[in-house]
Amino acid sequence: DDFEAYYWLQYPLAKKDEREEISESIWAKIRIQSNPALVGQLLYEISSRAEAASLALAAFDVSIGKGNFEDLRARIQKYTPLAGDDAEIEFVTDNLDDLLNRTVGDGGLRWPLKSLNVRLGPLRSGDMGVVFARPEVGKTTFLAQTVAFMATQIKDEAPILWFNNEERGEKVKLRIYQASLGRDIAWILANKSEAAKNFIGSTGGRIKLIDSNLITYDFVERLCDKLRPALIVFDKLDHIKGFAAERKDLELETIYRWARDLAKQFAPFIGVCHADGSAEGTKWLTMEHMDNAKTAKQATADWILGIGQTHDEGMEYARYFHLCKNKLLGDSETNPSLRHDRWAVIIKPDIATYEDTK
């Protein structure tokens, strides 16, 4: 309340509708938000808007002869180098060894399932993929097992950043515990000290889960820039805040292109979205089953994995993977003939893992 009063003191000429809009959005969010990082994010947005307004006024002064253009240029350069400034341009290398090592050589993050390693190969920087399924089919289990396994492969302090705006964060983190330990909740409750020790020993504490329904793209960018992650996970990607367009499909196109840019700049990216109602009880999902998708999601991702499920009696734990799209080159263990394959797996929800079938 004190800070809001201070804020309005700085902007005494704000219009009534502006005051109402800001009070109902920014201040309402700050009051109910318990996550200090996101409160900081909102305050950063306020600061950014104020600086943008100041730059706009300075530019107007220059346009009418009241200001100095070089002073304005210097202020703008603090944020974005102007076109024409000297900068080193980096071209893609011609060195064949480097090209092979970065695309199909050793390295990258391998999957916990052999079936995925044979079909997709390891994830490398720049790879952007999407996993989709109907609710309660096993998307969170897939992610939990994947990040728990990939965390064991990271050699430095780079974290895995998991942005969660769907299920409660505490429940998701417990799923990661189960997947990492291969144990159910009953065992974890009975062996809490051992479970905590083994989990940190295995994952190195690298799995950083950010839980909020107010996650915006600029917050994600700033956190990635600060922590330099080894892997980025977003559940659910469609729900990220800060993008707007006239139509939902155009908004999604912007979101998925942004995710692809994030993968190129920082680390491999795995996004999760829902399948639409037509996928209910369907074994082999196709890209047409993706929720709110025309071509935006399909065109942007490097790989797309659909997880299907039937309601047949006795098949409660059967899941059906379909690689609807796969542009990854893989490595020496990858079988090119299986790059768009579909196959059955078994889900074990009590320990948050999948297993390959024989």
mmCIF file of C-alpha atoms in Angstrom:
data_model
loop_
_atom_site.group_PDB
_atom_site.id
_atom_site.type_symbol
_atom_site.label_atom_id
_atom_site.label_comp_id
_atom_site.label_asym_id
_atom_site.label_seq_id
_atom_site.Cartn_x
_atom_site.Cartn_y
_atom_site.Cartn_z
ATOM 1 C CA ASP A 1 0.000 0.000 0.000
ATOM 2 C CA ASP A 2 2.849 2.401 0.823
ATOM 3 C CA PHE A 3 4.555 1.640 -2.468
ATOM 4 C CA GLU A 4 1.327 2.169 -4.437
ATOM 5 C CA ALA A 5 0.878 5.561 -2.783
ATOM 6 C CA TYR A 6 4.475 6.431 -3.667
ATOM 7 C CA TYR A 7 3.921 5.294 -7.263
ATOM 8 C CA TRP A 8 0.893 7.521 -7.785
ATOM 9 C CA LEU A 9 2.790 10.433 -6.242
ATOM 10 C CA GLN A 10 5.277 10.121 -9.119
ATOM 11 C CA TYR A 11 2.425 10.187 -11.692
ATOM 12 C CA PRO A 12 -0.073 12.754 -10.412
ATOM 13 C CA LEU A 13 -1.512 13.415 -13.887
ATOM 14 C CA ALA A 14 -2.512 9.819 -14.574
ATOM 15 C CA LYS A 15 -6.031 9.554 -15.959
ATOM 16 C CA LYS A 16 -8.798 7.840 -14.026
ATOM 17 C CA ASP A 17 -9.063 4.894 -16.429
ATOM 18 C CA GLU A 18 -5.275 4.425 -16.264
ATOM 19 C CA ARG A 19 -5.387 4.353 -12.483
ATOM 20 C CA GLU A 20 -8.221 1.841 -12.465
ATOM 21 C CA GLU A 21 -6.519 -0.433 -15.009
ATOM 22 C CA ILE A 22 -3.208 -0.464 -13.134
ATOM 23 C CA SER A 23 -4.868 -0.914 -9.749
ATOM 24 C CA GLU A 24 -6.871 -3.883 -11.014
ATOM 25 C CA SER A 25 -3.857 -5.545 -12.634
ATOM 26 C CA ILE A 26 -0.420 -4.770 -11.232
ATOM 27 C CA TRP A 27 -1.332 -3.937 -7.646
ATOM 28 C CA ALA A 28 -3.876 -6.726 -7.380
ATOM 29 C CA LYS A 29 -1.239 -9.219 -8.538
ATOM 30 C CA ILE A 30 1.376 -7.905 -6.117
ATOM 31 C CA ARG A 31 -0.994 -8.216 -3.156
ATOM 32 C CA ILE A 32 -1.864 -11.861 -3.833
ATOM 33 C CA GLN A 33 1.581 -12.915 -5.070
ATOM 34 C CA SER A 34 3.761 -14.778 -2.561
ATOM 35 C CA ASN A 35 6.688 -15.466 -4.891
ATOM 36 C CA PRO A 36 9.354 -12.757 -4.393
ATOM 37 C CA ALA A 37 10.866 -13.396 -7.828
ATOM 38 C CA LEU A 38 7.552 -12.673 -9.551
ATOM 39 C CA VAL A 39 6.918 -9.599 -7.424
ATOM 40 C CA GLY A 40 10.308 -8.404 -8.605
ATOM 41 C CA GLN A 41 9.252 -9.185 -12.154
ATOM 42 C CA LEU A 42 6.157 -6.995 -11.858
ATOM 43 C CA LEU A 43 8.155 -4.145 -10.373
ATOM 44 C CA TYR A 44 10.660 -4.514 -13.213
ATOM 45 C CA GLU A 45 7.805 -4.126 -15.694
ATOM 46 C CA ILE A 46 6.688 -0.919 -13.951
ATOM 47 C CA SER A 47 10.232 0.429 -14.128
ATOM 48 C CA SER A 48 10.550 -0.524 -17.805
ATOM 49 C CA ARG A 49 7.305 1.245 -18.713
ATOM 50 C CA ALA A 50 8.399 4.381 -16.848
ATOM 51 C CA GLU A 51 11.759 4.405 -18.657
ATOM 52 C CA ALA A 52 10.021 3.885 -22.019
ATOM 53 C CA ALA A 53 7.758 6.876 -21.307
ATOM 54 C CA SER A 54 10.786 8.979 -20.393
ATOM 55 C CA LEU A 55 12.541 8.016 -23.653
ATOM 56 C CA ALA A 56 9.412 8.851 -25.625
ATOM 57 C CA LEU A 57 9.265 12.342 -24.106
ATOM 58 C CA ALA A 58 12.968 12.870 -24.761
ATOM 59 C CA ALA A 59 12.479 11.816 -28.396
ATOM 60 C CA PHE A 60 9.580 14.253 -28.737
ATOM 61 C CA ASP A 61 11.753 17.074 -27.390
ATOM 62 C CA VAL A 62 14.406 16.266 -30.005
ATOM 63 C CA SER A 63 11.756 16.273 -32.753
ATOM 64 C CA ILE A 64 10.707 19.838 -31.922
ATOM 65 C CA GLY A 65 14.246 21.156 -31.451
ATOM 66 C CA LYS A 66 14.323 21.185 -27.653
ATOM 67 C CA GLY A 67 16.670 18.243 -27.100
ATOM 68 C CA ASN A 68 20.035 16.927 -28.263
ATOM 69 C CA PHE A 69 19.921 13.904 -30.565
ATOM 70 C CA GLU A 70 23.292 12.539 -29.410
ATOM 71 C CA ASP A 71 22.097 12.538 -25.787
ATOM 72 C CA LEU A 72 18.997 10.607 -26.818
ATOM 73 C CA ARG A 73 21.100 8.197 -28.879
ATOM 74 C CA ALA A 74 23.380 7.534 -25.908
ATOM 75 C CA ARG A 75 20.396 6.719 -23.686
ATOM 76 C CA ILE A 76 18.952 4.284 -26.224
ATOM 77 C CA GLN A 77 22.302 2.589 -26.753
ATOM 78 C CA LYS A 78 22.297 1.492 -23.116
ATOM 79 C CA TYR A 79 19.527 -0.961 -24.041
ATOM 80 C CA THR A 80 19.992 -1.916 -27.704
ATOM 81 C CA PRO A 81 22.983 -1.213 -29.960
ATOM 82 C CA LEU A 82 21.879 0.895 -32.916
ATOM 83 C CA ALA A 83 22.008 -0.453 -36.456
ATOM 84 C CA GLY A 84 25.339 0.307 -38.057
ATOM 85 C CA ASP A 85 27.337 0.061 -34.826
ATOM 86 C CA ASP A 86 30.519 -1.928 -35.174
ATOM 87 C CA ALA A 87 29.892 -5.521 -34.141
ATOM 88 C CA GLU A 88 31.575 -8.791 -34.829
ATOM 89 C CA ILE A 89 29.472 -10.975 -37.110
ATOM 90 C CA GLU A 90 29.774 -14.689 -36.424
ATOM 91 C CA PHE A 91 29.294 -16.964 -39.418
ATOM 92 C CA VAL A 92 28.531 -20.672 -39.223
ATOM 93 C CA THR A 93 31.774 -22.605 -39.412
ATOM 94 C CA ASP A 94 32.973 -24.481 -42.503
ATOM 95 C CA ASN A 95 34.949 -26.901 -40.329
ATOM 96 C CA LEU A 96 33.418 -30.331 -40.964
ATOM 97 C CA ASP A 97 34.617 -31.802 -37.655
ATOM 98 C CA ASP A 98 32.952 -28.972 -35.731
ATOM 99 C CA LEU A 99 29.729 -29.331 -37.745
ATOM 100 C CA LEU A 100 29.552 -33.073 -37.097
ATOM 101 C CA ASN A 101 30.421 -32.755 -33.400
ATOM 102 C CA ARG A 102 27.714 -30.147 -32.822
ATOM 103 C CA THR A 103 24.974 -31.983 -34.699
ATOM 104 C CA VAL A 104 25.516 -35.735 -34.716
ATOM 105 C CA GLY A 105 28.612 -36.329 -32.572
ATOM 106 C CA ASP A 106 28.941 -37.383 -28.970
ATOM 107 C CA GLY A 107 27.252 -35.186 -26.408
ATOM 108 C CA GLY A 108 23.771 -33.824 -25.857
ATOM 109 C CA LEU A 109 21.238 -34.954 -23.271
ATOM 110 C CA ARG A 110 20.130 -38.554 -23.662
ATOM 111 C CA TRP A 111 16.661 -39.895 -22.873
ATOM 112 C CA PRO A 112 15.771 -42.338 -20.072
ATOM 113 C CA LEU A 113 14.059 -44.628 -22.609
ATOM 114 C CA LYS A 114 16.113 -46.513 -25.176
ATOM 115 C CA SER A 115 13.201 -46.251 -27.613
ATOM 116 C CA LEU A 116 13.562 -42.447 -27.652
ATOM 117 C CA ASN A 117 17.344 -42.534 -28.040
ATOM 118 C CA VAL A 118 16.998 -44.847 -31.044
ATOM 119 C CA ARG A 119 14.366 -42.652 -32.697
ATOM 120 C CA LEU A 120 15.221 -39.079 -31.633
ATOM 121 C CA GLY A 121 18.780 -39.171 -30.413
ATOM 122 C CA PRO A 122 20.103 -36.758 -27.773
ATOM 123 C CA LEU A 123 18.822 -33.218 -27.266
ATOM 124 C CA ARG A 124 21.268 -30.473 -28.183
ATOM 125 C CA SER A 125 21.275 -26.697 -27.922
ATOM 126 C CA GLY A 126 18.828 -25.276 -30.448
ATOM 127 C CA ASP A 127 16.467 -28.267 -30.369
ATOM 128 C CA MET A 128 12.864 -27.302 -29.633
ATOM 129 C CA GLY A 129 10.255 -30.023 -29.112
ATOM 130 C CA VAL A 130 6.648 -30.409 -28.003
ATOM 131 C CA VAL A 131 4.914 -33.181 -26.063
ATOM 132 C CA PHE A 132 1.118 -33.274 -26.181
ATOM 133 C CA ALA A 133 -1.635 -35.504 -24.801
ATOM 134 C CA ARG A 134 -5.063 -35.417 -23.195
ATOM 135 C CA PRO A 135 -5.264 -34.478 -19.482
ATOM 136 C CA GLU A 136 -4.088 -37.127 -16.993
ATOM 137 C CA VAL A 137 -2.487 -39.315 -19.642
ATOM 138 C CA GLY A 138 1.094 -38.884 -18.436
ATOM 139 C CA LYS A 139 2.653 -35.631 -19.634
ATOM 140 C CA THR A 140 3.979 -34.667 -16.184
ATOM 141 C CA THR A 141 5.312 -38.189 -15.639
ATOM 142 C CA PHE A 142 7.130 -37.967 -18.981
ATOM 143 C CA LEU A 143 8.728 -34.667 -18.005
ATOM 144 C CA ALA A 144 9.579 -35.783 -14.469
ATOM 145 C CA GLN A 145 11.393 -38.892 -15.677
ATOM 146 C CA THR A 146 13.137 -36.948 -18.438
ATOM 147 C CA VAL A 147 14.501 -34.114 -16.287
ATOM 148 C CA ALA A 148 15.479 -36.481 -13.438
ATOM 149 C CA PHE A 149 17.518 -38.570 -15.886
ATOM 150 C CA MET A 150 19.011 -35.665 -17.812
ATOM 151 C CA ALA A 151 20.050 -33.895 -14.601
ATOM 152 C CA THR A 152 22.460 -36.760 -13.916
ATOM 153 C CA GLN A 153 24.275 -36.058 -17.206
ATOM 154 C CA ILE A 154 25.090 -32.387 -16.581
ATOM 155 C CA LYS A 155 28.734 -31.929 -15.647
ATOM 156 C CA ASP A 156 28.750 -28.263 -14.605
ATOM 157 C CA GLU A 157 26.481 -26.079 -12.443
ATOM 158 C CA ALA A 158 24.015 -25.290 -15.243
ATOM 159 C CA PRO A 159 20.463 -25.955 -13.996
ATOM 160 C CA ILE A 160 17.385 -27.410 -15.616
ATOM 161 C CA LEU A 161 14.686 -24.716 -15.543
ATOM 162 C CA TRP A 162 11.130 -26.062 -15.349
ATOM 163 C CA PHE A 163 8.461 -23.361 -15.717
ATOM 164 C CA ASN A 164 5.176 -24.684 -14.369
ATOM 165 C CA ASN A 165 1.835 -22.907 -14.711
ATOM 166 C CA GLU A 166 -0.455 -25.925 -14.580
ATOM 167 C CA GLU A 167 -0.383 -28.402 -11.677
ATOM 168 C CA ARG A 168 0.681 -27.403 -8.148
ATOM 169 C CA GLY A 169 4.449 -27.055 -7.975
ATOM 170 C CA GLU A 170 4.836 -29.156 -4.835
ATOM 171 C CA LYS A 171 3.033 -32.079 -6.470
ATOM 172 C CA VAL A 172 5.197 -31.797 -9.559
ATOM 173 C CA LYS A 173 8.419 -31.739 -7.514
ATOM 174 C CA LEU A 174 7.303 -34.883 -5.694
ATOM 175 C CA ARG A 175 6.783 -36.546 -9.071
ATOM 176 C CA ILE A 176 10.371 -35.665 -9.926
ATOM 177 C CA TYR A 177 11.467 -37.247 -6.623
ATOM 178 C CA GLN A 178 9.556 -40.428 -7.494
ATOM 179 C CA ALA A 179 11.027 -40.589 -10.998
ATOM 180 C CA SER A 180 14.551 -39.970 -9.781
ATOM 181 C CA LEU A 181 14.394 -42.552 -6.978
ATOM 182 C CA GLY A 182 12.123 -45.084 -8.683
ATOM 183 C CA ARG A 183 10.061 -45.192 -5.481
ATOM 184 C CA ASP A 184 6.452 -44.588 -4.562
ATOM 185 C CA ILE A 185 5.155 -42.014 -2.080
ATOM 186 C CA ALA A 186 4.761 -44.603 0.703
ATOM 187 C CA TRP A 187 8.480 -45.453 0.538
ATOM 188 C CA ILE A 188 9.474 -41.781 0.414
ATOM 189 C CA LEU A 189 7.352 -41.032 3.501
ATOM 190 C CA ALA A 190 8.968 -43.897 5.398
ATOM 191 C CA ASN A 191 12.513 -42.980 4.301
ATOM 192 C CA LYS A 192 12.556 -39.188 4.063
ATOM 193 C CA SER A 193 16.214 -38.632 5.004
ATOM 194 C CA GLU A 194 17.473 -41.284 2.610
ATOM 195 C CA ALA A 195 15.162 -40.051 -0.156
ATOM 196 C CA ALA A 196 16.330 -36.441 0.177
ATOM 197 C CA LYS A 197 20.001 -37.450 0.274
ATOM 198 C CA ASN A 198 19.735 -39.744 -2.742
ATOM 199 C CA PHE A 199 17.734 -37.218 -4.755
ATOM 200 C CA ILE A 200 20.252 -34.408 -4.276
ATOM 201 C CA GLY A 201 23.113 -36.837 -4.814
ATOM 202 C CA SER A 202 21.616 -37.960 -8.111
ATOM 203 C CA THR A 203 20.341 -34.672 -9.559
ATOM 204 C CA GLY A 204 22.833 -32.325 -7.902
ATOM 205 C CA GLY A 205 19.987 -29.970 -7.014
ATOM 206 C CA ARG A 206 20.005 -28.795 -10.621
ATOM 207 C CA ILE A 207 16.256 -29.072 -11.222
ATOM 208 C CA LYS A 208 14.827 -25.605 -10.537
ATOM 209 C CA LEU A 209 11.022 -25.529 -10.626
ATOM 210 C CA ILE A 210 9.323 -22.147 -11.014
ATOM 211 C CA ASP A 211 5.624 -22.401 -10.161
ATOM 212 C CA SER A 212 3.188 -19.601 -11.038
ATOM 213 C CA ASN A 213 0.272 -18.870 -13.326
ATOM 214 C CA LEU A 214 1.728 -15.400 -14.008
ATOM 215 C CA ILE A 215 4.929 -16.413 -15.795
ATOM 216 C CA THR A 216 5.722 -13.951 -18.595
ATOM 217 C CA TYR A 217 8.129 -14.323 -21.495
ATOM 218 C CA ASP A 218 10.420 -11.496 -20.326
ATOM 219 C CA PHE A 219 10.766 -13.115 -16.888
ATOM 220 C CA VAL A 220 11.768 -16.378 -18.573
ATOM 221 C CA GLU A 221 14.323 -14.583 -20.752
ATOM 222 C CA ARG A 222 15.902 -12.753 -17.835
ATOM 223 C CA LEU A 223 16.127 -15.908 -15.711
ATOM 224 C CA CYS A 224 17.683 -17.881 -18.580
ATOM 225 C CA ASP A 225 20.165 -15.091 -19.217
ATOM 226 C CA LYS A 226 21.131 -15.090 -15.538
ATOM 227 C CA LEU A 227 21.342 -18.864 -14.919
ATOM 228 C CA ARG A 228 22.344 -20.178 -18.393
ATOM 229 C CA PRO A 229 20.377 -23.448 -18.147
ATOM 230 C CA ALA A 230 21.283 -26.811 -19.667
ATOM 231 C CA LEU A 231 17.612 -27.569 -20.424
ATOM 232 C CA ILE A 232 14.373 -25.541 -20.456
ATOM 233 C CA VAL A 233 10.978 -27.140 -19.802
ATOM 234 C CA PHE A 234 7.624 -25.327 -20.031
ATOM 235 C CA ASP A 235 4.374 -26.880 -18.839
ATOM 236 C CA LYS A 236 2.014 -25.542 -20.362
ATOM 237 C CA LEU A 237 3.611 -23.479 -23.082
ATOM 238 C CA ASP A 238 0.317 -22.154 -24.455
ATOM 239 C CA HIS A 239 -0.392 -20.379 -21.159
ATOM 240 C CA ILE A 240 2.667 -18.119 -20.973
ATOM 241 C CA LYS A 241 1.782 -14.464 -20.433
ATOM 242 C CA GLY A 242 2.837 -11.375 -22.356
ATOM 243 C CA PHE A 243 1.895 -12.278 -25.926
ATOM 244 C CA ALA A 244 -1.186 -10.947 -27.662
ATOM 245 C CA ALA A 245 -2.653 -11.145 -31.168
ATOM 246 C CA GLU A 246 -5.957 -10.716 -32.963
ATOM 247 C CA ARG A 247 -6.480 -14.491 -33.160
ATOM 248 C CA LYS A 248 -5.468 -17.327 -30.865
ATOM 249 C CA ASP A 249 -3.546 -19.157 -33.584
ATOM 250 C CA LEU A 250 -1.478 -16.038 -34.290
ATOM 251 C CA GLU A 251 -0.720 -15.664 -30.590
ATOM 252 C CA LEU A 252 0.379 -19.306 -30.426
ATOM 253 C CA GLU A 253 2.588 -18.836 -33.467
ATOM 254 C CA THR A 254 4.360 -15.988 -31.683
ATOM 255 C CA ILE A 255 4.745 -18.083 -28.509
ATOM 256 C CA TYR A 256 6.205 -21.088 -30.295
ATOM 257 C CA ARG A 257 8.585 -19.014 -32.394
ATOM 258 C CA TRP A 258 9.767 -17.339 -29.195
ATOM 259 C CA ALA A 259 10.358 -20.781 -27.633
ATOM 260 C CA ARG A 260 12.421 -21.791 -30.654
ATOM 261 C CA ASP A 261 14.540 -18.632 -30.350
ATOM 262 C CA LEU A 262 15.030 -19.417 -26.659
ATOM 263 C CA ALA A 263 16.330 -22.894 -27.554
ATOM 264 C CA LYS A 264 18.816 -21.418 -30.037
ATOM 265 C CA GLN A 265 20.054 -18.817 -27.589
ATOM 266 C CA PHE A 266 20.292 -20.906 -24.414
ATOM 267 C CA ALA A 267 19.513 -24.649 -24.318
ATOM 268 C CA PRO A 268 17.239 -27.435 -25.591
ATOM 269 C CA PHE A 269 13.564 -26.635 -24.994
ATOM 270 C CA ILE A 270 10.694 -29.024 -24.243
ATOM 271 C CA GLY A 271 7.201 -27.526 -24.281
ATOM 272 C CA VAL A 272 3.991 -29.248 -23.277
ATOM 273 C CA CYS A 273 0.461 -28.638 -24.519
ATOM 274 C CA HIS A 274 -2.891 -30.394 -24.481
ATOM 275 C CA ALA A 275 -4.469 -32.518 -27.165
ATOM 276 C CA ASP A 276 -7.996 -31.466 -28.117
ATOM 277 C CA GLY A 277 -11.209 -33.364 -27.392
ATOM 278 C CA SER A 278 -11.007 -35.407 -30.582
ATOM 279 C CA ALA A 279 -7.955 -37.203 -29.140
ATOM 280 C CA GLU A 280 -9.870 -38.711 -26.215
ATOM 281 C CA GLY A 281 -9.421 -42.482 -26.200
ATOM 282 C CA THR A 282 -7.238 -42.340 -29.324
ATOM 283 C CA LYS A 283 -4.185 -44.583 -29.542
ATOM 284 C CA TRP A 284 -2.037 -42.822 -32.143
ATOM 285 C CA LEU A 285 -2.223 -39.034 -31.920
ATOM 286 C CA THR A 286 -1.327 -36.889 -34.925
ATOM 287 C CA MET A 287 -0.433 -33.198 -35.176
ATOM 288 C CA GLU A 288 -4.070 -32.455 -36.038
ATOM 289 C CA HIS A 289 -4.973 -33.486 -32.468
ATOM 290 C CA MET A 290 -2.951 -30.629 -30.922
ATOM 291 C CA ASP A 291 -5.153 -28.147 -29.088
ATOM 292 C CA ASN A 292 -5.736 -24.768 -30.789
ATOM 293 C CA ALA A 293 -3.351 -25.637 -33.590
ATOM 294 C CA LYS A 294 -3.580 -24.880 -37.282
ATOM 295 C CA THR A 295 0.006 -24.867 -38.514
ATOM 296 C CA ALA A 296 1.823 -22.643 -35.991
ATOM 297 C CA LYS A 297 2.876 -25.322 -33.510
ATOM 298 C CA GLN A 298 3.590 -27.957 -36.120
ATOM 299 C CA ALA A 299 5.755 -25.684 -38.260
ATOM 300 C CA THR A 300 7.903 -24.337 -35.430
ATOM 301 C CA ALA A 301 8.950 -27.444 -33.486
ATOM 302 C CA ASP A 302 11.891 -29.669 -34.420
ATOM 303 C CA TRP A 303 10.160 -32.717 -32.961
ATOM 304 C CA ILE A 304 6.638 -33.460 -31.757
ATOM 305 C CA LEU A 305 5.637 -36.425 -29.594
ATOM 306 C CA GLY A 306 1.990 -37.387 -29.097
ATOM 307 C CA ILE A 307 1.065 -39.631 -26.157
ATOM 308 C CA GLY A 308 -2.132 -41.591 -26.737
ATOM 309 C CA GLN A 309 -4.295 -43.780 -24.515
ATOM 310 C CA THR A 310 -7.257 -46.060 -25.105
ATOM 311 C CA HIS A 311 -10.021 -46.924 -22.655
ATOM 312 C CA ASP A 312 -9.890 -50.640 -23.421
ATOM 313 C CA GLU A 313 -10.234 -52.926 -20.430
ATOM 314 C CA GLY A 314 -6.893 -54.193 -19.157
ATOM 315 C CA MET A 315 -4.906 -51.512 -21.001
ATOM 316 C CA GLU A 316 -4.950 -48.875 -18.258
ATOM 317 C CA TYR A 317 -1.158 -48.635 -18.129
ATOM 318 C CA ALA A 318 -0.497 -48.818 -21.861
ATOM 319 C CA ARG A 319 0.544 -45.597 -23.574
ATOM 320 C CA TYR A 320 1.205 -45.019 -27.246
ATOM 321 C CA PHE A 321 4.025 -42.779 -28.448
ATOM 322 C CA HIS A 322 3.898 -41.282 -31.930
ATOM 323 C CA LEU A 323 6.707 -39.126 -33.289
ATOM 324 C CA CYS A 324 4.523 -36.940 -35.480
ATOM 325 C CA LYS A 325 7.491 -34.790 -36.488
ATOM 326 C CA ASN A 326 11.220 -35.365 -36.189
ATOM 327 C CA LYS A 327 13.882 -33.121 -37.746
ATOM 328 C CA LEU A 328 16.667 -34.138 -35.340
ATOM 329 C CA LEU A 329 19.731 -35.748 -36.879
ATOM 330 C CA GLY A 330 20.372 -38.057 -33.911
ATOM 331 C CA ASP A 331 23.758 -39.734 -33.486
ATOM 332 C CA SER A 332 25.510 -43.038 -34.165
ATOM 333 C CA GLU A 333 22.873 -44.964 -32.169
ATOM 334 C CA THR A 334 19.892 -43.481 -33.993
ATOM 335 C CA ASN A 335 17.988 -45.523 -36.567
ATOM 336 C CA PRO A 336 16.848 -43.192 -39.401
ATOM 337 C CA SER A 337 14.140 -45.637 -40.501
ATOM 338 C CA LEU A 338 12.358 -45.111 -37.142
ATOM 339 C CA ARG A 339 12.402 -41.309 -37.098
ATOM 340 C CA HIS A 340 8.589 -41.047 -37.509
ATOM 341 C CA ASP A 341 7.776 -44.269 -35.702
ATOM 342 C CA ARG A 342 4.947 -45.134 -33.328
ATOM 343 C CA TRP A 343 5.248 -47.656 -30.518
ATOM 344 C CA ALA A 344 3.742 -48.780 -27.209
ATOM 345 C CA VAL A 345 5.205 -48.163 -23.754
ATOM 346 C CA ILE A 346 4.122 -48.868 -20.183
ATOM 347 C CA ILE A 347 3.465 -46.121 -17.624
ATOM 348 C CA LYS A 348 4.088 -46.729 -13.921
ATOM 349 C CA PRO A 349 2.328 -43.776 -12.278
ATOM 350 C CA ASP A 350 3.193 -44.845 -8.719
ATOM 351 C CA ILE A 351 6.888 -44.200 -9.411
ATOM 352 C CA ALA A 352 6.418 -41.594 -12.190
ATOM 353 C CA THR A 353 8.227 -43.513 -14.910
ATOM 354 C CA TYR A 354 7.705 -45.045 -18.338
ATOM 355 C CA GLU A 355 9.201 -48.348 -19.458
ATOM 356 C CA ASP A 356 9.836 -49.676 -22.934
ATOM 357 C CA THR A 357 7.937 -52.790 -23.938
ATOM 358 C CA LYS A 358 9.760 -55.835 -25.255
#
